[in-house]
């Protein structure tokens, strides 16, 4: 059995909750669920206070999720305006540039002025309440301003990560029918320039995009030249010149949409995960306060990109709702060198650092000296998110980065959950390296077998959630049936996470990874179906199958089996071409690590590809292929094994 670290007594003394207080509050949240959430609802300012707390049905023929649904509020006003009385001069956002010599502090008053100006620019461009706006942005303060400006005027933002290609961006613009895209000339990461505006130009030429897209609002970031389309493009700094730094906050219903965020599933195109206003904000605020034990004056840093849910909930909405100082970092962990994270911690006296296992593993590989060259004395708490953290990486993070002084919160959650569902609380939970530990308030995890029977005790199973919580997604944008089918049909009456987990004898949860065809590459979700459809879109490819395999740094790597059209010869040049092709179709984050050309793929007699076998081959586990007697052509397996490729 792995080691358990008792609760850090010093931390616990100053924390909101110790272990018995956590148990007490958790029990109350379950036994008296509505009263608990009614109380928590008060952590945000309502324009019209809610009288109704919860209306949820997980029944397939009447699926709906509503929280605080007769209340009205404005999310941006909650993140900014209400702090002005006592925090106008406090730093809201510390921005650290890619270039280590550049940073700036933005106070709550400045944030107010900037967001109001941005809101007025959006209005000038004709954006109205309910309109969808796509953001394709670098990690610069304007990304946060743009999100909050949308929230202020009631527009729905859809942030698309800057690592997605023009094609992927185009698909996301048309799916939610965005009339405006907000971007920058270039983004800067690790000293390299990424041509965001050029990608937007390419996206706007794709089929269907012009049916919706009216304007492109461009932030001048790098200052480099970009192509200009005078009927569609607007410089932000020009429109912002003569707008007011005041803009009234729109009154929104708690269940009005706040944002859409696209995420990969096991089938088809990415889904537009829809989050609404009131419940999302209550949940983001609650979890940010307790999981990070955030106290006024703390400097809090989440290293994620705003293109992911972690950036939404734990760089922008959660921290700002709590009046926190949140650090936003434009760069990457290894530029100018691999001690950058810890230099940033020293420079800004960071107390909490929340990052991903893939970054930890990559930095661990560079050795301890780069860490030890920095002080890190300001750090009191470390966090992890995005994928299971292997005990070795956990231990290094704990021993070397945190010098055994800082608890680690291993936070399990998903784009769909809006906020953290399972995590230690730093003053309350004994830590077990690699375990996300216990559920947060109101969260009722359970493990079920393939037939949906609940499993008791210390077991492995599929992870489901019995009840709703305010931060839960409400629907798949434009496709409620898909929402029902994806999450509420596998195990009736519960939310299915798509993850497997083990529960140990102390009731701790250990996430074992996805049980569906979703990969987790460096903590980023990628559907195997998406990569496969990108590959077969190439004119020389007949068929493709994609599986994950264990990768030292990324957690999982992308292993692709490709069957070429009859008569087409495989070659190294074609392999390179296919890699480039996938990068163009989806983006650099989907770059295949391995391409193996295969004359045939293992299929059942009914023609279904047997991924189980391909997974074993990719994982180098030939002895354990299981039953292959149902294969239409068992001989293809020998060919696949003989031609297996390794990472080198
Ligand atoms: C995985 C990211 C183990 C999991 C917030 C989940 C984790 C998927 C953890 C969601 C963790 C996230 N331990 N696995 N602490 N955090 N995952 O939507 O498989 O990008 O289903 O949300 O990441 O990824 P998403």
XYZ file of C-alpha atoms and ligand atoms in Angstrom:
673
model
C 0.000 0.000 0.000
C 1.225 3.451 -0.774
C 2.261 5.943 1.844
C -0.253 8.278 3.468
C 0.763 11.782 4.500
C -1.144 13.049 7.534
C -2.763 16.469 7.308
C -0.178 19.241 7.551
C -0.884 20.598 11.041
C 0.464 24.075 10.380
C -1.632 24.421 7.242
C -4.683 23.032 8.972
C -4.567 25.617 11.718
C -4.995 28.460 9.274
C -7.326 26.610 6.931
C -11.076 27.100 6.607
C -11.714 23.452 7.356
C -9.984 20.712 9.289
C -10.837 17.065 8.799
C -13.808 16.829 11.156
C -15.217 20.116 9.827
C -14.982 18.744 6.284
C -16.896 15.595 7.282
C -19.504 17.640 9.079
C -19.993 20.028 6.152
C -20.029 17.176 3.642
C -22.679 15.271 5.576
C -24.831 18.360 5.799
C -24.452 18.951 2.046
C -25.817 15.463 1.378
C -28.449 15.154 4.101
C -29.843 18.617 3.623
C -28.839 19.213 0.042
C -31.153 22.073 -0.906
C -30.578 23.968 2.322
C -26.824 23.611 1.816
C -26.963 24.972 -1.711
C -29.386 27.727 -0.720
C -26.809 28.881 1.799
C -23.949 28.635 -0.729
C -26.034 30.572 -3.241
C -25.471 33.623 -1.060
C -21.805 33.749 -1.968
C -22.751 35.650 -5.120
C -24.638 38.946 -5.363
C -28.058 38.574 -6.931
C -29.957 41.370 -8.614
C -33.181 39.522 -7.874
C -32.557 36.888 -5.196
C -33.557 33.307 -5.984
C -36.384 31.616 -4.106
C -36.033 28.289 -5.938
C -32.823 26.305 -5.425
C -32.928 23.188 -7.527
C -35.013 21.529 -10.204
C -33.207 18.487 -11.575
C -34.358 15.385 -13.385
C -31.950 12.795 -14.785
C -34.852 10.889 -16.393
C -34.082 10.346 -20.061
C -37.479 11.482 -21.276
C -37.451 14.641 -19.147
C -33.841 15.540 -18.602
C -33.314 18.993 -17.142
C -30.937 20.652 -14.710
C -31.754 24.030 -13.153
C -30.291 25.830 -10.176
C -31.310 29.118 -8.551
C -33.570 29.463 -11.547
C -35.752 32.383 -10.538
C -32.767 34.523 -9.514
C -31.040 37.097 -11.675
C -27.439 38.304 -11.583
C -24.529 39.406 -13.689
C -21.417 37.250 -13.581
C -18.983 40.033 -14.547
C -20.405 42.346 -11.890
C -19.837 39.557 -9.379
C -16.250 39.168 -10.537
C -15.471 42.895 -10.577
C -17.970 45.548 -9.494
C -18.765 44.141 -6.101
C -15.089 44.182 -5.119
C -14.596 47.861 -5.932
C -15.813 49.090 -2.543
C -12.904 47.517 -0.664
C -10.515 46.178 -3.292
C -10.355 48.814 -6.038
C -6.579 49.133 -5.650
C -5.866 45.477 -5.023
C -4.306 43.539 -7.902
C -6.901 41.378 -9.632
C -4.663 39.952 -12.351
C -0.897 39.617 -12.375
C 0.109 39.103 -15.963
C 3.478 37.516 -16.681
C 4.597 37.704 -20.300
C 6.340 35.056 -22.347
C 9.374 37.340 -22.167
C 10.522 37.180 -18.531
C 11.256 40.899 -18.454
C 7.607 41.782 -19.078
C 4.799 41.659 -16.533
C 2.056 43.889 -15.232
C -0.430 44.152 -12.396
C -4.047 45.010 -13.129
C -6.089 46.296 -10.193
C -9.794 45.645 -9.746
C -10.462 49.278 -10.731
C -8.405 48.856 -13.898
C -10.126 45.570 -14.621
C -13.469 47.345 -14.300
C -12.420 50.090 -16.731
C -10.950 47.638 -19.247
C -13.913 45.273 -19.185
C -16.401 48.133 -19.541
C -14.467 49.503 -22.500
C -14.318 46.076 -24.054
C -18.066 45.675 -23.501
C -18.735 48.955 -25.253
C -16.579 47.891 -28.194
C -18.587 44.666 -28.461
C -21.790 46.692 -28.444
C -20.406 48.941 -31.176
C -19.918 45.824 -33.282
C -23.574 44.938 -32.761
C -23.130 42.159 -30.231
C -26.291 41.666 -28.182
C -27.465 39.570 -25.262
C -27.552 35.894 -26.254
C -25.199 36.282 -29.266
C -22.297 33.840 -29.475
C -18.763 35.209 -29.681
C -15.722 33.043 -30.448
C -12.405 33.876 -28.773
C -9.158 32.632 -30.311
C -6.656 34.360 -28.119
C -3.183 34.355 -26.627
C -2.790 34.249 -22.845
C -2.936 38.025 -22.491
C -5.144 40.088 -20.143
C -7.404 40.932 -23.090
C -8.520 37.283 -23.129
C -9.930 37.732 -19.622
C -11.322 41.182 -20.511
C -13.085 39.694 -23.535
C -14.617 36.828 -21.554
C -15.831 39.177 -18.832
C -17.092 41.721 -21.383
C -19.231 39.022 -22.983
C -20.555 38.109 -19.550
C -21.217 41.776 -18.800
C -23.438 42.324 -21.825
C -24.971 38.834 -21.776
C -23.196 37.444 -24.835
C -22.090 33.792 -24.745
C -18.383 33.204 -25.252
C -16.810 30.182 -26.854
C -13.061 30.135 -26.290
C -11.112 28.038 -28.786
C -7.609 27.062 -27.682
C -4.906 28.746 -29.800
C -3.364 25.319 -30.541
C -6.319 24.363 -32.745
C -6.048 24.754 -36.501
C -8.071 26.977 -38.839
C -10.241 23.978 -39.769
C -11.027 23.140 -36.159
C -11.743 26.815 -35.460
C -14.090 27.029 -38.451
C -16.088 24.038 -37.196
C -16.520 25.664 -33.807
C -17.549 29.039 -35.279
C -20.262 27.484 -37.419
C -21.523 25.061 -34.771
C -22.476 27.878 -32.420
C -23.158 30.410 -35.181
C -20.783 33.084 -33.918
C -21.119 36.513 -35.464
C -17.853 37.759 -34.028
C -14.372 36.307 -33.544
C -11.962 38.009 -31.166
C -8.297 37.278 -31.800
C -4.831 38.831 -31.804
C -2.273 39.395 -34.542
C 0.059 36.747 -33.119
C 0.457 34.850 -29.907
C 3.835 34.376 -28.293
C 4.835 31.143 -26.659
C 8.339 30.095 -25.796
C 9.738 32.881 -27.980
C 7.814 31.630 -31.018
C 5.067 33.475 -32.813
C 1.808 31.741 -33.684
C -0.185 33.473 -36.444
C -3.621 33.603 -34.843
C -5.044 36.244 -37.173
C -3.863 34.305 -40.208
C -5.631 31.200 -38.878
C -8.812 33.205 -38.398
C -8.510 34.442 -41.992
C -8.157 30.861 -43.201
C -11.081 29.747 -41.016
C -13.321 32.485 -42.366
C -12.787 31.116 -45.897
C -14.113 27.677 -44.902
C -17.511 26.489 -45.940
C -20.373 27.918 -43.940
C -18.373 30.316 -41.784
C -19.419 33.445 -43.692
C -23.066 32.521 -43.091
C -22.578 33.656 -39.510
C -19.305 35.494 -39.076
C -19.697 39.255 -39.529
C -16.620 40.712 -37.879
C -13.171 39.920 -36.567
C -11.884 42.005 -33.672
C -8.093 42.002 -33.519
C -5.903 42.827 -30.526
C -2.477 44.207 -31.388
C -0.175 41.952 -29.410
C 3.130 41.262 -31.176
C 2.770 44.284 -33.451
C 3.750 42.305 -36.562
C 2.085 42.834 -39.920
C -1.109 40.944 -40.695
C -3.327 40.751 -43.770
C -6.328 43.010 -43.489
C -9.852 42.636 -44.810
C -11.399 46.061 -44.405
C -14.992 44.845 -44.669
C -14.601 42.440 -41.770
C -11.579 43.273 -39.592
C -11.407 45.815 -36.763
C -8.453 46.764 -34.584
C -9.465 46.742 -30.944
C -7.306 49.749 -30.056
C -9.012 51.855 -32.709
C -12.548 51.022 -31.635
C -11.653 51.410 -27.959
C -10.308 54.960 -28.401
C -13.584 56.742 -27.937
C -15.719 54.428 -25.844
C -16.718 54.999 -22.251
C -15.145 53.166 -19.332
C -18.607 52.563 -17.954
C -21.046 49.992 -19.189
C -24.094 48.774 -17.311
C -24.116 45.064 -16.460
C -26.978 43.209 -18.098
C -29.436 41.479 -15.780
C -29.247 37.752 -16.545
C -31.325 34.845 -15.352
C -29.342 32.261 -13.374
C -29.971 29.759 -16.162
C -28.982 32.068 -19.040
C -25.924 30.669 -20.845
C -22.537 32.021 -19.785
C -20.297 30.121 -22.147
C -19.848 27.228 -24.537
C -16.644 25.226 -24.508
C -15.972 22.535 -27.086
C -14.590 19.256 -25.870
C -13.840 15.891 -27.429
C -16.025 12.866 -26.943
C -15.766 9.275 -28.039
C -17.758 9.820 -31.207
C -18.093 12.418 -33.917
C -17.369 16.096 -33.730
C -16.486 17.929 -30.504
C -19.446 18.790 -28.329
C -20.335 22.331 -27.286
C -20.531 22.008 -23.513
C -22.940 24.678 -22.254
C -22.575 26.275 -18.842
C -25.029 28.774 -17.382
C -24.571 31.739 -15.080
C -25.705 31.417 -11.462
C -24.943 27.821 -10.512
C -21.637 27.805 -12.392
C -20.400 30.872 -10.544
C -21.507 29.613 -7.132
C -19.726 26.319 -7.753
C -16.533 27.861 -9.182
C -16.353 30.258 -6.234
C -17.002 27.583 -3.603
C -14.455 25.137 -4.968
C -11.794 27.785 -5.555
C -12.136 28.957 -1.949
C -11.990 25.562 -0.252
C -9.782 23.445 -2.508
C -7.098 26.138 -2.670
C -7.950 27.402 0.802
C -7.882 30.860 -0.686
C -7.596 33.689 1.839
C -7.634 37.418 1.025
C -4.195 38.597 -0.012
C -2.964 35.205 -1.258
C -1.291 35.116 -4.659
C -2.804 32.308 -6.655
C -1.503 30.877 -9.931
C -3.166 28.393 -12.249
C -0.864 27.632 -15.189
C -3.628 26.463 -17.565
C -4.606 28.196 -20.792
C -7.957 30.028 -20.898
C -8.773 27.796 -23.871
C -9.563 24.979 -21.425
C -12.135 24.674 -18.664
C -9.396 24.960 -16.045
C -8.607 28.429 -17.340
C -12.280 29.413 -17.270
C -13.075 28.223 -13.755
C -9.735 28.649 -12.002
C -7.966 31.555 -13.700
C -10.954 33.770 -14.391
C -14.356 33.056 -12.832
C -13.624 31.278 -9.521
C -10.747 33.485 -8.353
C -12.269 36.770 -9.502
C -15.633 35.920 -7.940
C -13.660 35.513 -4.709
C -11.831 38.836 -5.088
C -8.529 37.007 -5.451
C -5.254 37.953 -7.074
C -4.910 35.551 -9.995
C -1.774 35.157 -12.068
C -2.013 34.697 -15.812
C 1.056 33.379 -17.647
C 1.551 33.799 -21.373
C 4.508 31.461 -21.738
C 5.562 27.854 -21.349
C 7.327 25.957 -18.521
C 10.652 25.553 -20.349
C 11.317 29.020 -21.715
C 13.834 30.597 -21.414
C 14.720 27.533 -19.343
C 13.061 24.837 -17.285
C 13.156 26.788 -14.037
C 10.702 29.360 -15.389
C 7.721 28.220 -13.288
C 9.711 28.555 -10.083
C 11.180 31.881 -11.161
C 7.661 33.154 -11.680
C 6.757 31.903 -8.184
C 9.664 33.860 -6.699
C 9.093 36.989 -8.762
C 5.430 37.343 -7.807
C 5.568 35.653 -4.383
C 3.109 33.004 -5.474
C 1.426 31.053 -2.650
C -0.503 28.474 -4.668
C 0.689 26.853 -7.881
C -1.845 24.715 -9.766
C -0.497 22.845 -12.805
C -0.690 19.598 -14.793
C 1.140 16.272 -14.367
C 2.544 16.508 -17.903
C 4.372 19.720 -16.980
C 5.591 18.196 -13.732
C 6.967 15.131 -15.545
C 8.692 17.243 -18.174
C 10.335 19.447 -15.526
C 11.271 16.465 -13.374
C 13.240 15.089 -16.295
C 15.377 18.227 -16.362
C 16.724 17.479 -12.895
C 16.529 19.051 -9.452
C 19.175 21.754 -9.877
C 16.895 23.985 -11.928
C 14.330 23.857 -9.152
C 16.835 24.326 -6.373
C 18.263 27.425 -8.044
C 15.038 29.168 -6.967
C 13.691 29.925 -3.505
C 9.958 28.945 -3.662
C 9.598 30.040 -0.053
C 6.318 31.807 -0.824
C 4.665 28.542 -1.889
C 2.303 26.955 0.609
C 0.104 24.817 -1.617
C 0.487 22.833 -4.856
C -2.221 21.549 -7.177
C -2.549 19.068 -10.015
C -5.203 18.651 -12.706
C -5.947 17.080 -16.054
C -4.909 13.464 -15.783
C -3.947 10.935 -13.160
C -0.685 11.988 -11.540
C 1.700 9.070 -11.290
C 3.057 8.585 -7.752
C 6.626 9.245 -8.938
C 5.731 12.675 -10.286
C 3.620 13.386 -7.206
C 6.576 12.548 -4.968
C 8.946 14.792 -6.901
C 6.450 17.658 -6.830
C 6.029 17.163 -3.085
C 9.679 16.609 -2.119
C 11.587 18.827 -4.525
C 9.202 21.637 -5.524
C 7.281 21.926 -2.258
C 10.117 20.748 0.011
C 7.617 18.571 1.893
C 6.043 21.737 3.235
C 3.170 22.131 0.774
C 0.138 19.858 0.570
C -0.801 18.755 -2.958
C -4.416 18.909 -4.086
C -4.961 16.398 -6.892
C -8.191 17.740 -8.350
C -10.418 15.523 -10.454
C -13.042 17.102 -12.674
C -14.089 17.647 -16.299
C -15.188 20.324 -18.771
C -18.689 18.997 -18.153
C -18.546 19.342 -14.377
C -17.657 23.059 -14.466
C -15.575 22.755 -11.315
C -13.668 20.294 -9.148
C -15.702 17.322 -7.854
C -13.128 15.133 -6.122
C -10.075 16.520 -4.370
C -8.272 16.680 -1.064
C -8.814 19.828 0.990
C -5.375 20.970 2.067
C -6.176 21.448 5.756
C -8.511 18.481 6.011
C -7.443 15.472 3.962
C -4.549 13.079 4.568
C -2.796 12.738 1.200
C -2.145 9.583 -0.775
C 0.114 10.150 -3.795
C -1.928 9.481 -6.950
C -5.369 9.657 -5.360
C -7.863 12.470 -5.906
C -9.234 11.308 -2.539
C -12.690 12.479 -1.411
C -15.767 14.099 -2.928
C -16.477 17.774 -2.390
C -19.707 19.158 -0.994
C -22.906 17.845 -2.526
C -21.023 15.382 -4.729
C -22.097 11.742 -4.560
C -19.748 9.548 -6.566
C -20.491 5.860 -7.014
C -18.882 2.951 -8.845
C -20.917 0.661 -11.052
C -20.175 -2.401 -13.158
C -20.868 -2.676 -16.892
C -24.537 -3.466 -16.231
C -25.042 -0.511 -13.950
C -25.046 -2.415 -10.665
C -23.637 -0.347 -7.856
C -20.436 -1.784 -6.376
C -19.790 -1.528 -2.673
C -16.561 -1.329 -0.718
C -13.025 -1.271 -2.080
C -13.463 -1.975 -5.821
C -12.793 -0.872 -9.385
C -15.638 0.363 -11.551
C -17.138 3.023 -13.775
C -17.377 6.384 -12.067
C -20.830 7.943 -11.957
C -22.439 10.783 -10.036
C -25.732 10.185 -8.303
C -26.909 13.749 -7.963
C -26.464 17.124 -9.611
C -24.388 20.101 -8.425
C -24.773 23.741 -9.474
C -21.711 23.809 -11.766
C -22.864 20.917 -13.938
C -23.203 21.472 -17.695
C -26.793 21.959 -18.817
C -26.787 20.675 -22.373
C -24.739 20.136 -25.518
C -25.231 23.350 -27.429
C -27.839 22.770 -30.103
C -28.128 19.030 -29.416
C -29.896 18.164 -26.157
C -30.409 14.570 -27.308
C -26.665 14.114 -27.588
C -26.321 15.389 -24.018
C -28.816 12.763 -22.827
C -27.277 9.967 -24.896
C -23.693 10.722 -23.889
C -24.050 11.179 -20.152
C -27.369 9.783 -18.941
C -28.025 6.669 -21.006
C -25.201 4.340 -20.017
C -26.225 4.154 -16.362
C -29.811 5.219 -15.967
C -30.563 7.898 -13.440
C -26.934 8.998 -12.999
C -24.346 11.146 -14.709
C -21.680 8.976 -16.361
C -18.217 10.547 -16.288
C -16.532 8.323 -18.896
C -13.799 7.585 -16.333
C -12.936 4.448 -14.467
C -11.926 4.610 -10.816
C -10.961 2.506 -7.851
C -12.162 3.119 -4.327
C -9.903 1.969 -1.526
C -10.638 0.832 2.000
C -10.544 4.458 3.252
C -13.135 5.499 0.665
C -10.528 7.373 -1.368
C -11.043 7.546 -5.130
C -8.209 6.731 -7.540
C -9.016 7.726 -11.108
C -7.742 5.083 -13.508
C -8.439 6.952 -16.774
C -11.014 7.027 -19.528
C -13.076 3.958 -20.218
C -14.249 5.303 -23.581
C -12.407 6.168 -26.785
C -11.099 9.466 -25.494
C -7.348 9.991 -25.163
C -5.679 12.246 -22.654
C -2.614 13.743 -24.312
C -0.673 16.016 -21.952
C -3.899 16.560 -20.056
C -5.761 17.542 -23.229
C -8.739 15.555 -24.353
C -8.700 14.123 -27.856
C -11.286 11.820 -29.371
C -9.789 8.902 -31.318
C -12.703 9.265 -33.755
C -11.705 12.851 -34.535
C -8.143 11.891 -35.430
C -9.371 8.932 -37.465
C -11.746 11.047 -39.481
C -8.979 13.580 -40.114
C -6.748 10.777 -41.440
C -9.330 9.189 -43.720
C -10.032 12.619 -45.179
C -6.585 12.334 -46.809
C -6.954 11.125 -50.396
C -4.442 8.262 -50.061
C -5.847 6.820 -46.841
C -8.414 4.019 -46.931
C -8.823 3.428 -43.236
C -7.335 4.457 -39.906
C -7.542 3.425 -36.283
C -6.140 5.454 -33.415
C -5.328 4.263 -29.913
C -3.365 5.609 -26.956
C -0.176 4.159 -25.539
C 1.769 5.027 -22.383
C 4.040 8.026 -22.947
C 6.631 9.171 -20.395
C 5.891 12.877 -20.600
C 2.490 13.228 -22.209
C 0.821 10.481 -20.187
C -0.610 9.076 -23.378
C 0.770 9.227 -26.891
C -1.171 8.936 -30.162
C -0.577 5.660 -32.008
C -2.204 5.474 -35.425
C -2.667 2.466 -37.673
C -3.188 3.488 -41.277
C -4.304 1.423 -44.250
C -3.534 3.073 -47.564
C -5.622 2.879 -50.721
C -4.883 -0.075 -52.975
C -1.712 0.462 -55.000
C -0.350 3.262 -52.801
C 3.148 2.577 -51.438
C 3.947 3.541 -47.876
C 7.015 5.729 -47.379
C 8.652 7.930 -44.815
C 7.644 10.942 -46.847
C 4.010 9.897 -46.733
C 4.268 9.315 -43.006
C 5.492 12.887 -42.547
C 2.780 14.158 -44.825
C 0.099 12.444 -42.767
C 1.465 13.913 -39.553
C 1.317 17.388 -41.125
C -2.140 16.645 -42.429
C -3.535 15.888 -38.963
C -1.875 19.037 -37.603
C -3.616 21.028 -40.287
C -6.989 19.350 -39.836
C -7.137 19.522 -36.030
C -4.052 21.320 -34.732
C -0.616 20.653 -33.269
C -2.146 19.165 -30.109
C -3.343 16.182 -32.156
C 0.050 15.421 -33.737
C 0.367 11.612 -34.085
C 3.409 10.234 -32.274
C 3.515 7.018 -34.266
C 2.127 6.060 -37.648
C 2.187 2.379 -38.533
C 1.134 1.456 -42.039
C -0.944 -1.710 -42.001
C -2.292 -3.727 -44.919
C -5.368 -4.527 -42.832
C -6.929 -3.802 -39.448
C -8.298 -6.438 -37.085
C -12.057 -6.571 -37.486
C -14.950 -8.646 -36.311
C -16.940 -10.473 -38.971
C -19.453 -7.665 -38.795
C -16.700 -5.232 -39.724
C -16.105 -3.520 -36.384
C -12.474 -2.607 -35.704
C -11.234 -4.364 -32.571
C -9.475 -1.593 -30.754
C -8.783 -3.792 -27.773
C -6.247 -5.667 -29.889
C -4.737 -2.515 -31.360
C -4.365 -1.079 -27.876
C -2.459 -4.155 -26.743
C -0.159 -3.950 -29.738
C 0.488 -0.263 -29.144
C 1.185 -1.000 -25.483
C 3.581 -3.776 -26.490
C 1.571 -6.478 -24.748
C 1.394 -9.195 -27.352
C 1.153 -12.086 -24.946
C -2.177 -10.873 -23.726
C -4.235 -10.226 -26.836
C -7.299 -12.039 -25.549
C -9.708 -13.894 -27.756
C -8.961 -13.253 -31.422
C -11.049 -16.117 -32.743
C -13.900 -13.768 -33.634
C -11.679 -11.891 -36.068
C -12.549 -12.012 -39.723
C -8.864 -12.387 -40.661
C -6.688 -13.417 -37.705
C -3.569 -13.189 -39.891
C -3.597 -9.381 -39.927
C -2.640 -9.458 -36.256
C 0.709 -11.121 -37.005
C 1.526 -8.470 -39.544
C 0.663 -5.709 -37.066
C 2.871 -7.259 -34.392
C 5.798 -7.808 -36.741
C 5.695 -4.226 -37.915
C 5.005 -2.548 -34.594
C 6.861 0.718 -34.163
C 8.284 2.109 -30.961
C 8.604 5.701 -29.899
C 12.191 6.197 -31.093
C -9.008 13.454 -16.668
C -10.003 18.877 -17.202
C -7.150 11.858 -13.002
C -10.216 12.543 -16.560
C -10.335 19.538 -15.855
C -11.367 13.436 -16.984
C -8.068 13.473 -14.346
C -10.726 14.291 -18.037
C -7.846 14.452 -13.342
C -11.404 15.629 -18.177
C -7.195 14.031 -12.130
C -8.817 15.375 -15.047
N -6.871 12.733 -12.015
N -7.725 12.196 -14.166
N -6.904 14.884 -11.150
N -8.318 15.620 -13.818
N -8.661 14.086 -15.383
O -12.590 17.923 -19.729
O -10.061 11.460 -17.458
O -10.186 18.573 -20.191
O -12.480 12.729 -17.482
O -11.176 18.644 -17.894
O -9.366 14.459 -17.611
O -10.677 16.474 -19.034
P -11.164 17.944 -19.298
